[in-house]
Amino acid sequence: MYLKDSKIIVIKIGSSLLIDDNKKVRKKWLSEFAKDIKTLKKQNKKVIIVSSGAIAMGCKKLNLNKKNLKLDKSQAVASIGQIELMNLFSETFVKSKVNISQILLTLEDTEQRRRALNAKRTFDNLFQLDFVPIINENDSIATSEIKYGDNDRLASRVAQISGADSLILLSDVDGLYTQNPKIYKNAKLLKVIKNIDKEIEKIATKSISQHGTGGMKTKIDAAKICQLSGCQMAIANGLLIRPIKKIIEENNCTWFLPKISKLDARKKWIISSISPKGKLIIDDGAKQALSNGKSLLAAGIKKVFGKFGKGDHIKVLDKQNYECARGLSSFSSDEILKIMGHHSKEIEKLLGYVAKSEVIHKDDMVEI
Ligand code: GLU
């Protein structure tokens, strides 16, 4: 259960795991963490890391105190610290032979479907190239109104978009307790949470005021997003050496179980909200391919209706005008007009630039 069967895993690490209270970088911890990632990769798992620490690293470099920073100053500090953060990852992970890349996201990148779809493609391509994306919020650009502000919720959106099976929030506590364990000796670690009810919310809110960290509330928000994305989520102690190994071996953490399956979540995401912007009529061969779980290729498209852009939600109809699928188009309607009926190999020549070979990728399509 849990991590063993997860194919895509998102791991979020907080600033306090990278830099201790004396502003010392926890190099040993990070190099052991890199070994955890290497082990996961050897098991053929795809890993995405969401790491905080840009502001903390910037403050360290400039010898500033994080608490006294105003927003505009902290944006500059994050810009300085982000490169320090990535240098740290790069020099540490190379020793474990783990390739890394950097992605900085803003709120709109995860909330707007088209941009989210682009982000997903980038994750997939990085997986294929055998790189581990390391994500942070683009703190230097995001202003307070359009900011996540915390990487817990950002990580849960990343988990949702990437189709992750598990999200692990590495924190400085073992998980969610019935009461504050620092005060109450008989506080119990909640190991599995199926439902985030009022009782759980109350514990989480309490833990904020008692620790003064503001930590649990955003983690519970993240868990809610995961529950509806078909992704299981853990809050686990990241201060330990080899935290992922510890989770696998000891499982001394809190797991939130998803409410729906991952596939259902993705289907819901594709079908939901906005109305389709256009339609494609496809031939019988393409229809057969779709029912075998294949992607929709340009060759099988007969007609295009409507004006839509890349990433837009469109309907797929057969020759008899019956709707057989819905999905997110990888091309605009203008582009499809140029490439329909043609073999995927010809797309580059027809459009004059390199593009995807599928008009609707199978992961972005729901059969009706
Ligand atoms: N994005 C912020 C940073 O890298 C951290 C946000 C958080 O602590 O969750 O400094």
PDB file of C-alpha atoms and ligand atoms in Angstrom, residues 52-55 136 139 149-151, ligand 1:
ATOM      1  CA  SER A  52      10.768  25.869  -0.461  1.00  0.00           C
ATOM      2  CA  GLY A  53      13.814  27.715   0.673  1.00  0.00           C
ATOM      3  CA  ALA A  54      14.346  30.538  -1.832  1.00  0.00           C
ATOM      4  CA  ILE A  55      13.613  33.231   0.717  1.00  0.00           C
ATOM      5  CA  ASN A 136       8.981  26.321  -6.302  1.00  0.00           C
ATOM      6  CA  ASP A 139       8.069  34.259  -5.592  1.00  0.00           C
ATOM      7  CA  GLY A 149       2.250  31.769  -0.416  1.00  0.00           C
ATOM      8  CA  ASP A 150       2.725  28.255   0.849  1.00  0.00           C
ATOM      9  CA  ASN A 151       4.168  25.292  -0.959  1.00  0.00           C
TER      10      ASN A 151
HETATM   11  N1  GLU B   1       8.211  29.699  -1.892  1.00  0.00           N
HETATM   12  C1  GLU B   1       8.776  30.044  -0.619  1.00  0.00           C
HETATM   13  C2  GLU B   1      10.297  29.935  -0.661  1.00  0.00           C
HETATM   14  O1  GLU B   1      10.850  29.227  -1.425  1.00  0.00           O
HETATM   15  C3  GLU B   1       8.304  29.180   0.517  1.00  0.00           C
HETATM   16  C4  GLU B   1       6.836  28.961   0.703  1.00  0.00           C
HETATM   17  C5  GLU B   1       6.584  28.006   1.861  1.00  0.00           C
HETATM   18  O2  GLU B   1       7.324  28.059   2.846  1.00  0.00           O
HETATM   19  O3  GLU B   1       5.700  27.173   1.787  1.00  0.00           O
HETATM   20  O4  GLU B   1      10.965  30.553   0.111  1.00  0.00           O
END
